[in-house]
Every structure is written in structure tokens, then in C-alpha cells.
Short mmCIF file of C-alpha atoms in Angstrom, two decimals:
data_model
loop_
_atom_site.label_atom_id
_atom_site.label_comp_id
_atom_site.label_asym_id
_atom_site.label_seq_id
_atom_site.Cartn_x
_atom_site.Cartn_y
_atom_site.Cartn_z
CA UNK A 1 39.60 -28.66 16.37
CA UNK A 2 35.60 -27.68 16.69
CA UNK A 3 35.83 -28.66 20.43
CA UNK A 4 38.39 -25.95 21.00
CA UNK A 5 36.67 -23.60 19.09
CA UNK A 6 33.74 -23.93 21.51
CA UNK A 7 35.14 -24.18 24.31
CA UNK A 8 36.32 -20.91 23.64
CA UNK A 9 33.41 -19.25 22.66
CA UNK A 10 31.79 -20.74 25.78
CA UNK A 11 34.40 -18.81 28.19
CA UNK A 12 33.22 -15.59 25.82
CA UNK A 13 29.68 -15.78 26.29
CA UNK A 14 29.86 -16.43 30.05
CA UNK A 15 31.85 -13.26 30.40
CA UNK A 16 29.82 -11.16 28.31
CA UNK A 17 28.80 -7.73 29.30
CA UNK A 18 27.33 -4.55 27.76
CA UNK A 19 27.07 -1.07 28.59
CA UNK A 20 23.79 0.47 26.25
CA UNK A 21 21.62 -1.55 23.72
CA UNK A 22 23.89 -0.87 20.90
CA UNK A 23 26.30 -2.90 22.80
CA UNK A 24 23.86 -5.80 23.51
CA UNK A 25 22.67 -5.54 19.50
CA UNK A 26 26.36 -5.90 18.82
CA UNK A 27 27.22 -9.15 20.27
CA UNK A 28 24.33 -10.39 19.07
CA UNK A 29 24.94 -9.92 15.88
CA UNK A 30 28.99 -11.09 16.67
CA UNK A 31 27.44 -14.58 18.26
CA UNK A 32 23.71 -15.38 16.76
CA UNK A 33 23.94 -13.48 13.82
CA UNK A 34 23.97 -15.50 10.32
CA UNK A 35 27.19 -14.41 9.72
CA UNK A 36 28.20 -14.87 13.69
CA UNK A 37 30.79 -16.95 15.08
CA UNK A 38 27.63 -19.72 16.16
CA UNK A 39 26.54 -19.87 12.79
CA UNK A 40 29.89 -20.50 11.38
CA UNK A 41 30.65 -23.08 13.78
CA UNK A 42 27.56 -25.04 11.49
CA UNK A 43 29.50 -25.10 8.60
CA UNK A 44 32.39 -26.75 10.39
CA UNK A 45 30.29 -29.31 11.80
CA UNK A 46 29.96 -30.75 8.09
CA UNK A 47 33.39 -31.83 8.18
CA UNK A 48 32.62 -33.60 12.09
CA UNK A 49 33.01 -37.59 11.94
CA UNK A 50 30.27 -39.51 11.73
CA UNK A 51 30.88 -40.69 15.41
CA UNK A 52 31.55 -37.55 16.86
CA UNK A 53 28.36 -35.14 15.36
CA UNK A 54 25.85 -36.34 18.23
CA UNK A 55 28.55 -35.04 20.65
CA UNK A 56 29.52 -32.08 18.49
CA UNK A 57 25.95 -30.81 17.90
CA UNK A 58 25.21 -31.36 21.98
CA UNK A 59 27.89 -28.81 22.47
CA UNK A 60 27.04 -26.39 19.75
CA UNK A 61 23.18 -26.37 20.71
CA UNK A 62 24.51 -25.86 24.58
CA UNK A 63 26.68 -22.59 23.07
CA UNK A 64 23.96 -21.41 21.31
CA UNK A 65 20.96 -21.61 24.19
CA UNK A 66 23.54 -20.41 26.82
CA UNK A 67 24.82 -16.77 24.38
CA UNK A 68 21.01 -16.27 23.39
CA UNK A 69 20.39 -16.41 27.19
CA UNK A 70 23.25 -14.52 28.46
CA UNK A 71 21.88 -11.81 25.13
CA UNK A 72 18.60 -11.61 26.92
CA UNK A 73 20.33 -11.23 30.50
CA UNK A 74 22.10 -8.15 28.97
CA UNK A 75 19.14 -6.36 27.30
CA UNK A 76 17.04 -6.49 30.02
CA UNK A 77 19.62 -5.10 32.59
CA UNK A 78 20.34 -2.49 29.89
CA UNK A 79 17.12 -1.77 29.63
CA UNK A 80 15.92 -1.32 33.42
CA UNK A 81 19.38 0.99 33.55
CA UNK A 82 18.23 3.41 30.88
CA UNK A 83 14.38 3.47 32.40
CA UNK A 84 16.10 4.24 36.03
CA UNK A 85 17.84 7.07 34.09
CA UNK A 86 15.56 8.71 32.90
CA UNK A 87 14.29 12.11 33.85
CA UNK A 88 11.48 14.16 32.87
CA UNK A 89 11.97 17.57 31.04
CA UNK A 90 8.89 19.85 31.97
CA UNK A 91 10.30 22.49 29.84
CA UNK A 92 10.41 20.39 26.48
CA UNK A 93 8.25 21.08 23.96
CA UNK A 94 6.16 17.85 22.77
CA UNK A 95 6.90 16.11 19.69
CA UNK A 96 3.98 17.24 16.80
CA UNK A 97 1.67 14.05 16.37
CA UNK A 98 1.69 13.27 12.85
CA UNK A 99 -1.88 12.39 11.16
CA UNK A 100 -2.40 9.98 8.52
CA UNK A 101 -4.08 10.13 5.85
CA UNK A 102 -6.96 8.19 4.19
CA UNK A 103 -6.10 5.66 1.40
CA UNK A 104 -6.52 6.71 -1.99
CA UNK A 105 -9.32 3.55 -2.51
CA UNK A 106 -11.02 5.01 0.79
CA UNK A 107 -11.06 8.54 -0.84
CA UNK A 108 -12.60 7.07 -4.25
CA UNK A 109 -14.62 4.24 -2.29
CA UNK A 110 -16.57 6.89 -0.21
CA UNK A 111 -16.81 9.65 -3.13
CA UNK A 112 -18.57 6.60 -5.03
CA UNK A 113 -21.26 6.07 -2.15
CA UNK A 114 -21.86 9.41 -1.76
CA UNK A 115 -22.77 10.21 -5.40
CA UNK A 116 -24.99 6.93 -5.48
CA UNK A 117 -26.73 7.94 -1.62
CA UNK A 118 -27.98 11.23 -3.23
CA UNK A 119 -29.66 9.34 -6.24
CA UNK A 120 -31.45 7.41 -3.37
CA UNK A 121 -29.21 4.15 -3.17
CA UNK A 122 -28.70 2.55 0.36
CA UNK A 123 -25.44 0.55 1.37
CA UNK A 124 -25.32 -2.96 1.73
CA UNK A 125 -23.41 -5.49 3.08
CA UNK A 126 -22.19 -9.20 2.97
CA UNK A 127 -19.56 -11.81 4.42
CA UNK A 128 -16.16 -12.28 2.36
CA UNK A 129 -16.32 -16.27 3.02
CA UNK A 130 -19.22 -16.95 0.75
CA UNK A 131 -21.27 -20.34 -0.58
CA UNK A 132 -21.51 -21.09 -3.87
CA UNK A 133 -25.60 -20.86 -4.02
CA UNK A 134 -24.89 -16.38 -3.43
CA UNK A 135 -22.14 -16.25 -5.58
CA UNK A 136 -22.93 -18.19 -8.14
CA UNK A 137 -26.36 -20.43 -8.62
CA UNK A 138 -28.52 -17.59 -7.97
CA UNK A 139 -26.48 -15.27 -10.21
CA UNK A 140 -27.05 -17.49 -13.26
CA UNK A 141 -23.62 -19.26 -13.76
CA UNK A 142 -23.59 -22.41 -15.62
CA UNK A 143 -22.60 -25.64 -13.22
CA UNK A 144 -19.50 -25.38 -15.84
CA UNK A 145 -18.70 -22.32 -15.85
CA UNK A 146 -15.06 -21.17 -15.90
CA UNK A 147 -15.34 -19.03 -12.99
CA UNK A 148 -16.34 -22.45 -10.71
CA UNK A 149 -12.77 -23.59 -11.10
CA UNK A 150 -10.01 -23.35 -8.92
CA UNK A 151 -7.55 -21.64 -11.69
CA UNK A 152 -10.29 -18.37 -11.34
CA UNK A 153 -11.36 -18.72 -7.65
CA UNK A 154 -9.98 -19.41 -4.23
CA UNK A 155 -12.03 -22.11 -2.54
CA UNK A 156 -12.26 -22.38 1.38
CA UNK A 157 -13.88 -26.40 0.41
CA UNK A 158 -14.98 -27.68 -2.95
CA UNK A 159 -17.73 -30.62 -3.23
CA UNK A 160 -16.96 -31.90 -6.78
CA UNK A 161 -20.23 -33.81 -6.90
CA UNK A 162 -22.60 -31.16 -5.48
CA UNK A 163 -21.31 -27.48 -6.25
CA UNK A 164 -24.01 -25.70 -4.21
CA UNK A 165 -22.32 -27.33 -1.01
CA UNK A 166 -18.92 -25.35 -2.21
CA UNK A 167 -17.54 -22.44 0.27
CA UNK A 168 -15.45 -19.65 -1.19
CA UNK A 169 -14.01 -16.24 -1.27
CA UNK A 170 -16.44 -14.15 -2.90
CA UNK A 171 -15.54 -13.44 -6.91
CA UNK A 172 -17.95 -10.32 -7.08
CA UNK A 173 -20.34 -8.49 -4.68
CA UNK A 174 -22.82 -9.58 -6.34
CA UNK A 175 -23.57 -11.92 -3.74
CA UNK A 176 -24.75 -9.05 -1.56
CA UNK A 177 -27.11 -8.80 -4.35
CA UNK A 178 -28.18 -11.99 -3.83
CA UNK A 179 -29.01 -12.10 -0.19
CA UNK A 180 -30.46 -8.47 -0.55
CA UNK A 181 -33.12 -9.74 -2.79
CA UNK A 182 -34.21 -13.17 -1.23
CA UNK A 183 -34.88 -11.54 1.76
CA UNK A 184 -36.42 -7.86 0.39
CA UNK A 185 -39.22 -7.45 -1.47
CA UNK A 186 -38.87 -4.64 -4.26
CA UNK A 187 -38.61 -2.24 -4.81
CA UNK A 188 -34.67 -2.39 -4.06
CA UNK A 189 -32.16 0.10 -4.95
CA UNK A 190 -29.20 -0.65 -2.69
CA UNK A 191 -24.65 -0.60 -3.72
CA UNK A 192 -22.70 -3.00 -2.59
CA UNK A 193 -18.87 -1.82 -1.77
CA UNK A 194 -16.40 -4.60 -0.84
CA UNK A 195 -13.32 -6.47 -0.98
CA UNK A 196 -13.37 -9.70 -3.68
CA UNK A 197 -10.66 -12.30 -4.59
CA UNK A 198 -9.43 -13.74 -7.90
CA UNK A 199 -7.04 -16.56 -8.32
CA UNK A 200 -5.06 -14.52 -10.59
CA UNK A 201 -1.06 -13.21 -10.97
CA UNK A 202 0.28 -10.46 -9.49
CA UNK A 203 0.88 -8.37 -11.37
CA UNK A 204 0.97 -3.99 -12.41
CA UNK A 205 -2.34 -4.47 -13.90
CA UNK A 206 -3.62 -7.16 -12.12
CA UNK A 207 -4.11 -8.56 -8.18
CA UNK A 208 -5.35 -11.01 -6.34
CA UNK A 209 -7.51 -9.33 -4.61
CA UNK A 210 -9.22 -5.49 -5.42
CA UNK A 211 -12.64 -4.01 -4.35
CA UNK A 212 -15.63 -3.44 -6.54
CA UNK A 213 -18.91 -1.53 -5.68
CA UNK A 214 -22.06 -2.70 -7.26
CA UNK A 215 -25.32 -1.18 -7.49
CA UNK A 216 -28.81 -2.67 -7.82
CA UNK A 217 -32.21 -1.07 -8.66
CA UNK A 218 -35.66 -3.36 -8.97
CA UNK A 219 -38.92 -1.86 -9.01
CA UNK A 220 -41.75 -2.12 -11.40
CA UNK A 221 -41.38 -0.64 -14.81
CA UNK A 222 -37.33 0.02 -14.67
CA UNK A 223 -35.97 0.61 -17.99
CA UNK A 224 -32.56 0.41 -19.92
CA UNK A 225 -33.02 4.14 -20.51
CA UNK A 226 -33.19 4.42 -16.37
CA UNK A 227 -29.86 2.77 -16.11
CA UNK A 228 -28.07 5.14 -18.68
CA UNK A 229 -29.75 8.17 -17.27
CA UNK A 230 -28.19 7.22 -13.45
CA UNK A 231 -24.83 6.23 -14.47
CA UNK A 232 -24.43 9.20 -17.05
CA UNK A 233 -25.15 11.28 -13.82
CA UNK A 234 -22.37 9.03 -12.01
CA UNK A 235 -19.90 10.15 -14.46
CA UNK A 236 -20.15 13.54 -14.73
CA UNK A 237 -20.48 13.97 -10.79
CA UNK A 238 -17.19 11.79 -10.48
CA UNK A 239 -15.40 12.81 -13.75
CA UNK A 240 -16.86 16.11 -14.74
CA UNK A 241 -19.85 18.20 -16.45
CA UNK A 242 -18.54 17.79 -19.87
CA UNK A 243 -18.00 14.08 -19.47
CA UNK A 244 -19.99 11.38 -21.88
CA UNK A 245 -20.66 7.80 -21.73
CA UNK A 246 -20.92 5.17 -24.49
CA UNK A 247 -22.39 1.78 -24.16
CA UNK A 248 -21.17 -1.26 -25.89
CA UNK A 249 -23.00 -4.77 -26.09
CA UNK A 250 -21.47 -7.04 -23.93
CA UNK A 251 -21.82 -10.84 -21.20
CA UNK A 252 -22.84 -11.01 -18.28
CA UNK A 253 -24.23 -14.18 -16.56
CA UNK A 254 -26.75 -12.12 -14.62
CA UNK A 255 -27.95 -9.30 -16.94
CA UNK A 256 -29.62 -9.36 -20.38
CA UNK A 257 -28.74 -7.22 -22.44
CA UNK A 258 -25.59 -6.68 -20.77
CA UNK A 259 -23.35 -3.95 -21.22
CA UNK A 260 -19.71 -2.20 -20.64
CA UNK A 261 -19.47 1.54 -20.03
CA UNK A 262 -17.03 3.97 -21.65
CA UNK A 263 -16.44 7.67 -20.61
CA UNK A 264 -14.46 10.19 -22.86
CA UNK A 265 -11.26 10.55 -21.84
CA UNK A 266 -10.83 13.78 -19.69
CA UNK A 267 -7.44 14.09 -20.33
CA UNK A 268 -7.78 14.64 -23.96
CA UNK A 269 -11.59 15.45 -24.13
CA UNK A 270 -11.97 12.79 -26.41
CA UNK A 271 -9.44 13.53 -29.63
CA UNK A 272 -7.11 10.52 -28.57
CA UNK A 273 -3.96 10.26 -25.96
CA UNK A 274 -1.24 7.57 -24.93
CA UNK A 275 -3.53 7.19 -21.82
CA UNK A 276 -6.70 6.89 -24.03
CA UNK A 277 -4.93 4.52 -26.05
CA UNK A 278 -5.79 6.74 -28.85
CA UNK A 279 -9.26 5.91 -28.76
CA UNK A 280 -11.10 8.56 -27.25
CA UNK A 281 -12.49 6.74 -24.60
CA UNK A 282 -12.20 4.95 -21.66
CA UNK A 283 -13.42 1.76 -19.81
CA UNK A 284 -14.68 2.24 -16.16
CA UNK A 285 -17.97 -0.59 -15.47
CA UNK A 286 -19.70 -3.13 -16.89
CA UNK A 287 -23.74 -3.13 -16.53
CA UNK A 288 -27.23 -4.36 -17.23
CA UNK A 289 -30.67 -5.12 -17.09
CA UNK A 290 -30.82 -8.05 -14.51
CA UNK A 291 -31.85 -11.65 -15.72
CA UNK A 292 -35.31 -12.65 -15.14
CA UNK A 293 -34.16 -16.07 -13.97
CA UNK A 294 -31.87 -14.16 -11.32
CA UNK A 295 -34.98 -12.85 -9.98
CA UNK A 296 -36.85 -15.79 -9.95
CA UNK A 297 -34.10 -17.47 -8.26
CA UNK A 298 -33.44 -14.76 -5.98
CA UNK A 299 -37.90 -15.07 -5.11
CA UNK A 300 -39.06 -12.25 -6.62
CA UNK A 301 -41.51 -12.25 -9.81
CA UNK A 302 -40.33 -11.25 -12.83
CA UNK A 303 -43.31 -11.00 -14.71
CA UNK A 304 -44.13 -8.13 -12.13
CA UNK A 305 -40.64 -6.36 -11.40
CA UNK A 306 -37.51 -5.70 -13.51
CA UNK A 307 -34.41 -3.97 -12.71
CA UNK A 308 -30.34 -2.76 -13.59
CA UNK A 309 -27.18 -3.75 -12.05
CA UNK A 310 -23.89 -2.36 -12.30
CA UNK A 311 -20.75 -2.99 -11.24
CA UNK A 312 -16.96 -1.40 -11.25
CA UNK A 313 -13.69 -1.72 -10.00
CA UNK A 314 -12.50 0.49 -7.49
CA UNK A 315 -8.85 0.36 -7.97
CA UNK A 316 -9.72 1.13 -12.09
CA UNK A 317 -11.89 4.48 -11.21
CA UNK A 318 -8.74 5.18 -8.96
CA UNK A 319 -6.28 4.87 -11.65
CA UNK A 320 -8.12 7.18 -13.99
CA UNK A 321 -8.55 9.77 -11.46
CA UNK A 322 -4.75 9.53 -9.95
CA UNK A 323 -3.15 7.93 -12.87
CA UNK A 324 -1.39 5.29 -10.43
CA UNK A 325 0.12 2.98 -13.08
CA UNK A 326 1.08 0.10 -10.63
CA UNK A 327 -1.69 -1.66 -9.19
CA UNK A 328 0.35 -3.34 -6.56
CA UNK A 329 1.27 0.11 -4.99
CA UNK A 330 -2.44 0.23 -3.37
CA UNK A 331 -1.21 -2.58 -0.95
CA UNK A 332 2.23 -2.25 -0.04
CA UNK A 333 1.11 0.73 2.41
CA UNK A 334 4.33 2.53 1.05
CA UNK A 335 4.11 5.87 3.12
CA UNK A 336 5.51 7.96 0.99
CA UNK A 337 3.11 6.71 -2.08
CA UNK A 338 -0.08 7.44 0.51
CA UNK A 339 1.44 11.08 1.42
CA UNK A 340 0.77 11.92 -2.07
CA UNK A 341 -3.27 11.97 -1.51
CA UNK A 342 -2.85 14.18 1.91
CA UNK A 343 -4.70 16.95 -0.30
CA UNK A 344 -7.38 14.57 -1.45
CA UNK A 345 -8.48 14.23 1.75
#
């Protein structure tokens, strides 16, 4: 019967005793363990009367607090006898202190800023938790645009009937952008590094969450030809001398004409590869000249000033310069995946 059963396990527990830890971890896993002898009294209990089960469970719940207490007892005695026993070798050489490592977006992150802060670009900053107004409104997205839905965008609060009033998690830095230029006159020339969030799968190509740095310049007189100039320089500083760059008409809410950004491929120099796709080239950013109604939104004239914005994924440069074909890996703070950039650092 259950009742015998713990009544027996009741006289076990109240005599329990232990000599180390190991011994204490043992009965713990013998008693409170999911396979234990506690646990298993739960599956008996299904087969308790109807009448009896308030009486039954009383008992087992009494078991249980009084062997997770008695547990406790244990370790701690244990524990005070192997601190008292302890002594002191003066004579025994010190473990070596092991030192991380920085993480291979950290590496590429800071390799980024430092090729942009010697073409004159400053760093700037903004919150994650963003409104709607930075990350949106004044970057020229339609009230309907896809990216205002939940199915692209985690919302902290959504106002269905005014989306100004909506709080987020930022899609893009380009909301750095934003507050950079409503509050700073040109001329502006800043990059914005940071962690964004997409409601997307999970995925080996694809995350939740990744990091993107993007760059701003507005002065009088900037030029299309001034963007291609500074991010042809970008390449072959993070790529290579011999690298080129191809730009391909593209959509972007904020920038017109808008652009994406191919390099040749430096593993093949350009002929064609599996990692290439064949094609010779390779995707890293996306870019433009920025919209005049960005600027007027953001308070600056646009009859008078003009500028280029750029932006790319972090964890995409990374891949092509570490060919790290699982996206995922950048998160799970796998040790043995992060020894492999000791030398990077």
C-alpha cells in the first residue's frame, strides 16, 4: 500500500547521513530526483481512491519537504567539514589564469569603426527600445508599410489608431540617424553600430536579432560619386587592395537612388566559386543618397544640404571574412567556436 511505502521512506530520510558532497548529490538524486523514489511515489498516487488522495498527497508533500530539508542539512555540514579541512599549500604553484578572447562580431565591429574614424566619421549612439516617429516616420516609411506589422517587428505597445504613439525594438540603426540629425545641424558625418531585432525564424541564415553599423554623411554639395569613392576605400581596407565594388539599383524608404553593394569575391578574385555562387561577386551593404523628405523631417533643409547613408550587417561582413556558415553559432557563446578567433585578436 502507498502508506507503507512512505512510511518507509520517512524512517530513511530521517536517518540520512553523508560523508562528502558526492554522497549528499547521491541521495538526492536517490530521493528528489525525477527518477527518485519521491517522484515515483506520484505515479502511484494515480491509482489512490478518490477519498483517500487529500490524505495521500498530505503525506507525500510532508516526505518530500522533510528529505529536501534533511538534503540541505547534509550539504551544509559537508560543506563547513571540507572548509575546516582545508589547508594552505605555500609551496603550490598557482593555477595559469586563462584569458578570453574577444568575439568574432567585436573583432569585425571595431575593425569597421576604425576604418570609418580615419575617413573622419564619429560614433553615435541610440536606445534599443525605440518610438515609432525615429524608426520609422522620420525615415520615410509608409503608415502601411510591411515593416509596421507585428509579423516583421517586435512591439513593446502598438496604438492601432495612431502609429507615431507605437514603442518598439529598433528594426535598423537608422534611428540613431534620426535623432543625430534633429538635433545637429550639418554638416554630419557620424556611424551608427548597434544591436537591432527582427521578428523573424531562427534559423542558419537568419536570427532574430544581429547588429548592423550605419554610416551617415550631410554637408553641402555631397555627391553619389562621394559615396562610391568612401565605401570603395571601405572595401579594400577591410577586404583587400585588389578588391572592387559594383553597385546595383535598388529600395530603400530613406534614400533615392538607392543602392546595394557588391565586392569581388576574394576567394576566387572574381572568376566564380561555390561561395561566390558562381557569380563573381558578393553582397555586403545596401546604400544611398538620403531622401530629401528625410531631411526635412529630420529639420534640416534640403534645398541647402544633401547627403549618403549606408548600412551593413555585421554578422554578413563576418561570414565573408571567417566563412562561419551558421549564423546561430555567434550566440550560443560555444567556447570552443570563440577559441578559434584567439589569433584575430
Amino acid at each position: 500500500m502507498i502508506l507503507d511505502k512512505i512510511d518507509e521512506l520517512l524512517k530513511e530520510v530521517q536517518n540520512l547521513s553523508a560523508k562528502n558532497a558526492e554522497e549528499v548529490e547521491q541521495l538526492r538524486l536517490k530521493y528528489l530526483s525525477k527518477k527518485g523514489a519521491i517522484t515515483a511515489l506520484m505515479q502511484d498516487f494515480r491509482n489512490v481512491a478518490a477519498d483517500e488522495k487529500k490524505t495521500v498527497g498530505m503525506k507525500i508533500n510532508e516526505l518530500k519537504q522533510l528529505a529536501q530539508q534533511r538534503i540541505n542539512e547534509l550539504k551544509e555540514q559537508t560543506e563547513t567539514q571540507e572548509a575546516e579541512g582545508e589547508t594552505i599549500d605555500l609551496t603550490r604553484s598557482p593555477y595559469p589564469i586563462k584569458l578570453g578572447t574577444r568575439h568574432p562580431l567585436t573583432i569585425v565591429t571595431n575593425e569597421i569603426i576604425d576604418i570609418f574614424s580615419r575617413m573622419g566619421f564619429v560614433l553615435a549612439d541610440g536606445p534599443e527600445v525605440e518610438d515609432d516617429l525615429h524608426v520609422f516616420t522620420k525615415m520615410n516609411f509608409a503608415a502601411d508599410h510591411p515593416a509596421r506589422d507585428m509579423q516583421d517587428t517586435f512591439f513593446v505597445s502598438q496604438h492601432p489608431n495612431d502609429v507615431t504613439k507605437n514603442i518598439l525594438l529598433r528594426s535598423h540603426t537608422s534611428s540613431v540617424q534620426a535623432r543625430v540629425m534633429e538635433q545637429t545641424q550639418p554638416p554630419i558625418r557620424i556611424i551608427c553600430p548597434g544591436r537591432v531585432y527582427r521578428n523573424e525564424a531562427i534559423t542558419a541564415r537568419a536570427h532574430c536579432f544581429f547588429h548592423q553599423v550605419e554610416g551617415l554623411y550631410i554637408d553641402k554639395n555631397v555627391s553619389f560619386t562621394d559615396l562610391k569613392q568612401v565605401l570603395l576605400s571601405f572595401a579594400r581596407e577591410m577586404f583587400g587592395a585588389d578588391t572592387k565594388i559594383r553597385l546595383r539599383p535598388s529600395y530603400f524608404p530613406f534614400t533615392e537612388p538607392s543602392a546595394e553593394m557588391d565586392i569581388s569575391c576574394f576567394i576566387c578574385g572574381g572568376d566564380g566559386c561555390g561561395f561566390c555562387k558562381h557569380s563573381g561577386w558578393v553582397e555586403i551593404l545596401g546604400c544611398g543618397m538620403v531622401d530629401p523628405n528625410v531631411l526635412e523631417q529630420c529639420g534640416i533643409d534640403s534645398t541647402v544640404y544633401s547627403g549618403y547613408a549606408f548600412g551593413m550587417g555585421v554578422e554578413r561582413i563576418t561570414n565573408l571574412k571567417y566563412q562561419v556558415s551558421d549564423l546561430r553559432m555567434f550566440s550560443e557563446n560555444d567556447v570552443r567556436f570563440l577559441k578559434e578567433f584567439e589569433a584575430a585578436n
